Amino acid sequence: MSLTTEFERLELPLEHEFAIARGSSAVAENVVVRITDDDGVTGVGAAAPSAHYGETVETVEAVLPDFLSAVEDVGDPTNLQRIEVELATVVRDNPAARAAVSIACHDYAAKRADMPLYRYWGLDPARTVESSFTIGLDTTERMRAKTREAVNAGYGILKVKLGTPRDREIVEAVRDAAPDATIRVDANEAWTPREAVANTEWLADLGVEFVEQPVPAENPEGMRFVREHGALPVAADESCVTLADIPEVAEVADVANVKLMKCGGPREARRLIAAARAHGLEVMLGCMVETNAAIAAAHHLVPLVDYADLDGSLLLAEDPYEGVPVPAGHVDLAAVERPGTGARPVESGDSS
Ligand code: MG
């Protein structure tokens, strides 16, 4: 079958400037990929590259022509195994670019099977979990206001970014504004192991569920120290990138945060999830700040995980793609009747 492929950069302004411990941004840059066959069936995916993992929209756009010509050479995007092997021979790494192509091929394959992607995988839509909503770093008062907004919108699980000198004040303000919410915190590597252990004491008192990436990924012994001496379970995000990281993550953390953009797409993510389970880890599915053209694929994997942090599209001022409905964090797979990931351009005039 002959295929046409294309890609397009998206500049996506955020609802609020998004800040974490190591920086902030007002715009997310994604790259959408489309793979179309002779019959007009199109698979859609997207890359949300992260400079922290060595990718930018420029590196994605540099490698996509080679990835996509490999897909054209295979000629059949439903042959996901062969496509993965061919992509691996083109160039190593570049996981977000690889994920964009992999998501597009999965979308295509499920569309060809005339099934939503979760059904194509045989997953149970009733086993969905609720996604957290992220409260990015800001002044304490603005974080309190954003928390109120999220609670009023119905979110029951909040993920609070930390890594400032006023972390305790922030979490007290968030707890005050959301007395009944489940709260998780993410320090994005900002603490020393001793600080992290001390912080878990008052975080536990404030009813926080777990702490994500308290110390730098380069310090696995520090992660282990926090897990052994701290008062809360520890999730690994920056420490948990590829399949090969899983055994060590299991030594130093309780939860593995798996993201399509870190590992290279849905096939590899399923391997990480299985390996994490085999090593006794709980699993969280996370995301970057990304369009539904990418994140919809992650929503279909939710029945396989314990925790979801899949709010990337909700942080955008406007997403040109719609995907799986996530009202107030409820990942509603059963509502997806369209085949594939369900990602499609928002009808113009429909977005207001
Ligand atoms: Mg994180």
Short mmCIF file of C-alpha atoms and ligand atoms in Angstrom, two decimals:
data_model
loop_
_atom_site.label_atom_id
_atom_site.label_comp_id
_atom_site.label_asym_id
_atom_site.label_seq_id
_atom_site.Cartn_x
_atom_site.Cartn_y
_atom_site.Cartn_z
CA MET A 1 0.00 0.00 0.00
CA SER A 2 1.33 3.44 -0.74
CA LEU A 3 1.36 5.90 2.12
CA THR A 4 1.67 9.65 2.36
CA THR A 5 3.17 11.11 5.49
CA GLU A 6 3.45 14.64 6.78
CA PHE A 7 4.25 16.54 9.93
CA GLU A 8 3.44 19.99 11.27
CA ARG A 9 4.69 22.06 14.19
CA LEU A 10 2.11 23.29 16.70
CA GLU A 11 2.74 26.31 18.94
CA LEU A 12 0.34 25.82 21.82
CA PRO A 13 -0.12 28.74 24.24
CA LEU A 14 -0.77 27.58 27.79
CA GLU A 15 -3.70 28.56 29.96
CA HIS A 16 -1.25 29.68 32.67
CA GLU A 17 2.52 29.99 32.36
CA PHE A 18 3.71 26.56 33.54
CA ALA A 19 6.55 26.44 36.04
CA ILE A 20 8.37 23.57 37.72
CA ALA A 21 11.52 23.53 39.84
CA ARG A 22 13.91 23.89 36.88
CA GLY A 23 12.13 26.40 34.63
CA SER A 24 8.94 27.76 33.15
CA SER A 25 7.22 28.13 29.80
CA ALA A 26 4.24 29.95 28.31
CA VAL A 27 4.02 27.93 25.10
CA ALA A 28 4.28 24.18 24.43
CA GLU A 29 5.79 23.19 21.10
CA ASN A 30 4.53 19.88 19.69
CA VAL A 31 4.88 18.26 16.27
CA VAL A 32 1.86 16.44 14.79
CA VAL A 33 2.43 13.48 12.46
CA ARG A 34 -0.08 12.13 9.94
CA ILE A 35 0.18 8.86 8.01
CA THR A 36 -2.47 8.37 5.29
CA ASP A 37 -3.12 5.42 2.98
CA ASP A 38 -4.69 5.15 -0.49
CA ASP A 39 -8.15 4.73 1.03
CA GLY A 40 -7.83 7.98 2.94
CA VAL A 41 -7.45 6.32 6.37
CA THR A 42 -5.19 8.55 8.49
CA GLY A 43 -3.26 7.76 11.65
CA VAL A 44 -2.45 10.77 13.81
CA GLY A 45 0.21 11.13 16.50
CA ALA A 46 2.30 13.89 18.02
CA ALA A 47 5.63 14.56 19.69
CA ALA A 48 5.93 16.69 22.82
CA PRO A 49 9.72 16.93 23.06
CA SER A 50 11.41 17.75 26.36
CA ALA A 51 14.78 19.51 26.47
CA HIS A 52 15.45 17.71 29.74
CA TYR A 53 15.65 14.48 27.73
CA GLY A 54 17.64 16.07 24.90
CA GLU A 55 14.87 16.81 22.41
CA THR A 56 13.40 19.98 20.90
CA VAL A 57 10.95 20.55 18.05
CA GLU A 58 14.05 21.10 15.89
CA THR A 59 15.52 17.66 16.70
CA VAL A 60 12.08 16.08 16.17
CA GLU A 61 11.71 17.77 12.77
CA ALA A 62 15.25 16.73 11.86
CA VAL A 63 14.64 13.03 12.47
CA LEU A 64 10.99 12.66 11.35
CA PRO A 65 11.69 12.55 7.58
CA ASP A 66 13.89 9.46 8.08
CA PHE A 67 11.41 7.83 10.48
CA LEU A 68 8.49 8.49 8.14
CA SER A 69 10.28 7.24 5.04
CA ALA A 70 10.97 4.03 6.97
CA VAL A 71 7.21 3.73 7.59
CA GLU A 72 6.53 4.39 3.89
CA ASP A 73 9.04 1.67 2.99
CA VAL A 74 7.30 -0.84 5.28
CA GLY A 75 4.06 0.23 3.61
CA ASP A 76 1.78 -1.24 6.28
CA PRO A 77 1.40 0.77 9.51
CA THR A 78 -0.55 -2.12 11.08
CA ASN A 79 2.73 -4.09 11.18
CA LEU A 80 3.74 -2.36 14.40
CA GLN A 81 6.53 -4.79 15.17
CA ARG A 82 8.28 -4.34 11.86
CA ILE A 83 7.89 -0.57 12.00
CA GLU A 84 9.47 -0.51 15.45
CA VAL A 85 12.42 -2.58 14.21
CA GLU A 86 12.90 -0.37 11.14
CA LEU A 87 12.72 2.85 13.20
CA ALA A 88 15.37 1.44 15.53
CA THR A 89 17.74 1.00 12.58
CA VAL A 90 17.24 4.61 11.37
CA VAL A 91 18.58 6.38 14.45
CA ARG A 92 18.76 5.71 18.18
CA ASP A 93 17.09 7.66 20.99
CA ASN A 94 14.80 10.58 19.97
CA PRO A 95 11.93 9.06 21.99
CA ALA A 96 9.36 11.85 21.45
CA ALA A 97 9.81 11.75 17.66
CA ARG A 98 9.61 7.95 17.79
CA ALA A 99 6.49 8.16 19.98
CA ALA A 100 4.76 10.48 17.47
CA VAL A 101 5.25 7.91 14.70
CA SER A 102 4.33 4.98 16.95
CA ILE A 103 1.14 6.72 18.14
CA ALA A 104 0.15 7.50 14.53
CA CYS A 105 0.69 3.85 13.54
CA HIS A 106 -1.35 2.61 16.54
CA ASP A 107 -4.13 5.05 15.66
CA TYR A 108 -4.05 3.80 12.07
CA ALA A 109 -3.98 0.11 13.06
CA ALA A 110 -6.95 0.47 15.42
CA LYS A 111 -8.84 2.47 12.79
CA ARG A 112 -8.21 -0.32 10.28
CA ALA A 113 -9.59 -2.78 12.87
CA ASP A 114 -12.53 -0.37 13.37
CA MET A 115 -12.00 -0.31 17.14
CA PRO A 116 -11.04 2.26 19.75
CA LEU A 117 -7.41 1.63 20.66
CA TYR A 118 -8.16 0.25 24.15
CA ARG A 119 -10.43 -2.38 22.57
CA TYR A 120 -7.80 -3.18 19.95
CA TRP A 121 -5.53 -3.92 22.95
CA GLY A 122 -8.30 -5.86 24.71
CA LEU A 123 -8.32 -3.53 27.73
CA ASP A 124 -11.22 -3.04 30.12
CA PRO A 125 -12.62 0.51 30.00
CA ALA A 126 -14.13 -0.02 33.47
CA ARG A 127 -10.58 -0.24 34.91
CA THR A 128 -9.89 3.41 34.28
CA VAL A 129 -8.41 5.59 37.03
CA GLU A 130 -8.86 9.28 37.63
CA SER A 131 -6.17 11.64 36.34
CA SER A 132 -4.57 14.22 38.57
CA PHE A 133 -4.61 17.89 37.63
CA THR A 134 -1.30 19.75 37.94
CA ILE A 135 -0.87 22.92 39.96
CA GLY A 136 2.30 24.50 38.53
CA LEU A 137 4.65 26.66 40.61
CA ASP A 138 3.53 30.23 41.17
CA THR A 139 3.08 32.62 44.06
CA THR A 140 1.48 30.86 46.98
CA GLU A 141 -1.69 32.91 46.60
CA ARG A 142 -1.99 32.10 42.90
CA MET A 143 -1.43 28.41 43.64
CA ARG A 144 -4.20 28.62 46.22
CA ALA A 145 -6.46 30.27 43.62
CA LYS A 146 -5.60 27.66 40.97
CA THR A 147 -6.39 24.95 43.50
CA ARG A 148 -9.80 26.48 44.21
CA GLU A 149 -10.44 26.67 40.48
CA ALA A 150 -9.52 22.99 40.06
CA VAL A 151 -11.68 21.89 43.00
CA ASN A 152 -14.60 23.93 41.70
CA ALA A 153 -14.14 22.28 38.29
CA GLY A 154 -14.52 18.89 40.02
CA TYR A 155 -10.92 17.63 40.17
CA GLY A 156 -10.39 15.26 43.08
CA ILE A 157 -6.67 14.57 42.61
CA LEU A 158 -4.09 17.34 42.46
CA LYS A 159 -0.39 17.12 41.64
CA VAL A 160 1.43 20.05 43.18
CA LYS A 161 4.79 21.14 41.80
CA LEU A 162 7.36 21.92 44.51
CA GLY A 163 11.06 22.76 44.78
CA THR A 164 11.02 26.28 46.29
CA PRO A 165 12.00 27.75 49.68
CA ARG A 166 8.25 28.02 50.48
CA ASP A 167 7.20 24.45 49.76
CA ARG A 168 5.51 23.99 53.13
CA GLU A 169 3.54 27.23 52.81
CA ILE A 170 2.42 26.11 49.31
CA VAL A 171 1.16 22.70 50.38
CA GLU A 172 -0.57 24.20 53.44
CA ALA A 173 -2.35 26.68 51.14
CA VAL A 174 -3.32 23.93 48.68
CA ARG A 175 -4.59 21.70 51.48
CA ASP A 176 -6.53 24.63 52.91
CA ALA A 177 -8.18 25.24 49.52
CA ALA A 178 -8.76 21.54 48.85
CA PRO A 179 -9.48 19.84 52.17
CA ASP A 180 -10.85 16.66 50.57
CA ALA A 181 -8.56 16.29 47.54
CA THR A 182 -5.95 13.60 47.05
CA ILE A 183 -2.67 15.52 46.84
CA ARG A 184 0.56 14.29 45.25
CA VAL A 185 3.69 16.43 45.08
CA ASP A 186 6.48 16.56 42.49
CA ALA A 187 9.80 18.17 43.45
CA ASN A 188 11.37 17.61 40.00
CA GLU A 189 14.77 16.72 41.56
CA ALA A 190 14.97 19.93 43.62
CA TRP A 191 15.69 18.53 47.10
CA THR A 192 18.69 16.98 48.79
CA PRO A 193 18.03 13.53 50.27
CA ARG A 194 18.01 14.93 53.84
CA GLU A 195 15.67 17.79 52.91
CA ALA A 196 13.42 15.31 51.17
CA VAL A 197 13.19 13.04 54.20
CA ALA A 198 12.38 16.02 56.46
CA ASN A 199 9.80 17.29 53.96
CA THR A 200 8.00 13.94 53.84
CA GLU A 201 7.20 14.34 57.57
CA TRP A 202 5.05 17.45 57.21
CA LEU A 203 3.81 16.35 53.77
CA ALA A 204 2.48 13.17 55.38
CA ASP A 205 0.85 15.26 58.13
CA LEU A 206 -0.92 17.25 55.39
CA GLY A 207 -2.27 14.00 53.94
CA VAL A 208 -0.09 13.91 50.82
CA GLU A 209 -0.23 10.54 49.02
CA PHE A 210 3.31 10.29 47.63
CA VAL A 211 6.29 12.37 46.58
CA GLU A 212 7.59 12.30 43.01
CA GLN A 213 11.27 12.60 42.10
CA PRO A 214 12.41 14.25 45.36
CA VAL A 215 16.11 14.19 44.42
CA PRO A 216 18.12 14.21 41.17
CA ALA A 217 17.99 11.13 38.96
CA GLU A 218 21.79 11.10 39.03
CA ASN A 219 21.56 10.20 42.71
CA PRO A 220 19.87 6.79 42.97
CA GLU A 221 21.35 6.33 46.45
CA GLY A 222 19.59 9.56 47.44
CA MET A 223 16.29 8.19 46.12
CA ARG A 224 16.86 5.00 48.10
CA PHE A 225 17.63 7.09 51.23
CA VAL A 226 14.33 8.98 50.89
CA ARG A 227 12.41 5.78 50.38
CA GLU A 228 14.03 4.12 53.39
CA HIS A 229 13.88 7.02 55.83
CA GLY A 230 11.02 9.19 54.56
CA ALA A 231 7.40 9.03 55.66
CA LEU A 232 5.89 8.73 52.16
CA PRO A 233 6.10 6.43 49.13
CA VAL A 234 8.44 7.67 46.38
CA ALA A 235 7.64 7.89 42.67
CA ALA A 236 10.42 7.93 40.05
CA ASP A 237 9.96 10.14 36.98
CA GLU A 238 13.29 11.61 35.78
CA SER A 239 14.87 8.38 37.16
CA CYS A 240 12.58 6.22 35.03
CA VAL A 241 13.12 6.76 31.30
CA THR A 242 13.73 3.49 29.47
CA LEU A 243 13.03 -0.19 30.00
CA ALA A 244 16.57 -0.72 31.25
CA ASP A 245 15.94 1.71 34.13
CA ILE A 246 13.18 -0.41 35.67
CA PRO A 247 15.28 -2.82 37.79
CA GLU A 248 17.13 0.06 39.47
CA VAL A 249 13.92 2.08 39.89
CA ALA A 250 12.46 -0.90 41.75
CA GLU A 251 15.45 -0.77 44.13
CA VAL A 252 14.97 2.90 45.01
CA ALA A 253 11.29 3.81 44.50
CA ASP A 254 7.73 2.54 44.91
CA VAL A 255 6.08 3.93 41.78
CA ALA A 256 7.36 4.13 38.18
CA ASN A 257 6.16 7.13 36.17
CA VAL A 258 5.96 5.94 32.55
CA LYS A 259 5.56 8.49 29.73
CA LEU A 260 5.23 7.84 26.01
CA MET A 261 7.54 10.80 25.29
CA LYS A 262 10.34 9.39 27.47
CA CYS A 263 10.22 5.77 26.27
CA GLY A 264 9.32 6.10 22.56
CA GLY A 265 5.64 5.15 22.29
CA PRO A 266 2.84 2.81 23.29
CA ARG A 267 4.62 -0.49 22.50
CA GLU A 268 7.60 0.37 24.65
CA ALA A 269 5.36 1.84 27.36
CA ARG A 270 3.54 -1.47 27.65
CA ARG A 271 6.89 -3.21 28.14
CA LEU A 272 7.85 -0.73 30.86
CA ILE A 273 4.50 -1.28 32.58
CA ALA A 274 4.93 -5.07 32.48
CA ALA A 275 8.55 -4.89 33.68
CA ALA A 276 7.61 -2.48 36.47
CA ARG A 277 4.88 -4.87 37.64
CA ALA A 278 7.30 -7.80 37.51
CA HIS A 279 9.64 -5.84 39.77
CA GLY A 280 6.91 -5.06 42.27
CA LEU A 281 6.48 -1.40 41.34
CA GLU A 282 3.21 0.45 41.11
CA VAL A 283 2.80 2.32 37.84
CA MET A 284 1.81 5.86 37.00
CA LEU A 285 1.21 7.03 33.46
CA GLY A 286 2.38 10.61 32.96
CA CYS A 287 2.73 13.09 30.13
CA MET A 288 4.39 16.29 28.99
CA VAL A 289 2.39 19.41 28.14
CA GLU A 290 0.91 17.93 25.01
CA THR A 291 -1.94 18.00 22.52
CA ASN A 292 -4.63 15.33 22.49
CA ALA A 293 -3.08 14.11 19.22
CA ALA A 294 -0.41 12.59 21.48
CA ILE A 295 -2.00 12.17 24.89
CA ALA A 296 -5.10 10.33 23.63
CA ALA A 297 -2.91 7.25 23.10
CA ALA A 298 -1.81 7.36 26.74
CA HIS A 299 -5.43 7.59 27.88
CA HIS A 300 -6.08 4.21 26.22
CA LEU A 301 -3.35 2.62 28.41
CA VAL A 302 -4.92 3.80 31.67
CA PRO A 303 -6.58 0.42 32.45
CA LEU A 304 -3.04 -0.98 32.89
CA VAL A 305 -1.85 1.48 35.56
CA ASP A 306 -2.49 2.51 39.16
CA TYR A 307 -2.17 6.28 38.80
CA ALA A 308 -2.75 8.66 35.91
CA ASP A 309 -1.25 12.10 35.48
CA LEU A 310 -2.57 12.82 32.02
CA ASP A 311 -3.66 16.44 32.12
CA GLY A 312 -1.22 17.77 29.48
CA SER A 313 -3.94 18.91 27.09
CA LEU A 314 -5.95 20.52 29.90
CA LEU A 315 -3.06 22.91 30.60
CA LEU A 316 -3.32 24.34 27.06
CA ALA A 317 -5.31 27.52 26.42
CA GLU A 318 -6.80 25.70 23.46
CA ASP A 319 -6.03 22.28 21.97
CA PRO A 320 -6.54 22.04 18.19
CA TYR A 321 -7.22 18.29 18.73
CA GLU A 322 -9.91 16.60 20.75
CA GLY A 323 -9.38 13.08 22.07
CA VAL A 324 -10.60 10.96 24.96
CA PRO A 325 -13.06 12.89 27.15
CA VAL A 326 -11.52 13.60 30.56
CA PRO A 327 -14.22 15.50 32.46
CA ALA A 328 -12.75 16.63 35.78
CA GLY A 329 -9.98 14.03 35.44
CA HIS A 330 -12.29 11.06 34.78
CA VAL A 331 -10.65 9.28 31.84
CA ASP A 332 -13.84 8.18 30.09
CA LEU A 333 -12.70 5.44 27.71
CA ALA A 334 -16.18 3.96 27.42
CA ALA A 335 -17.29 7.25 25.85
CA VAL A 336 -14.85 6.78 22.96
CA GLU A 337 -16.80 5.36 20.08
CA ARG A 338 -14.50 6.50 17.29
CA PRO A 339 -11.92 3.95 16.16
CA GLY A 340 -8.25 4.62 16.88
CA THR A 341 -7.10 6.96 19.63
CA GLY A 342 -10.11 9.20 19.03
CA ALA A 343 -7.82 12.17 18.30
CA ARG A 344 -9.17 14.43 15.59
CA PRO A 345 -8.98 18.15 14.78
CA VAL A 346 -11.50 20.25 16.65
CA GLU A 347 -14.08 21.49 14.15
CA SER A 348 -13.52 25.18 13.54
CA GLY A 349 -16.09 27.23 15.42
CA ASP A 350 -16.48 24.31 17.81
CA SER A 351 -13.70 25.34 20.16
CA SER A 352 -15.13 28.46 21.77
MG MG B 1 7.34 14.55 37.26
#
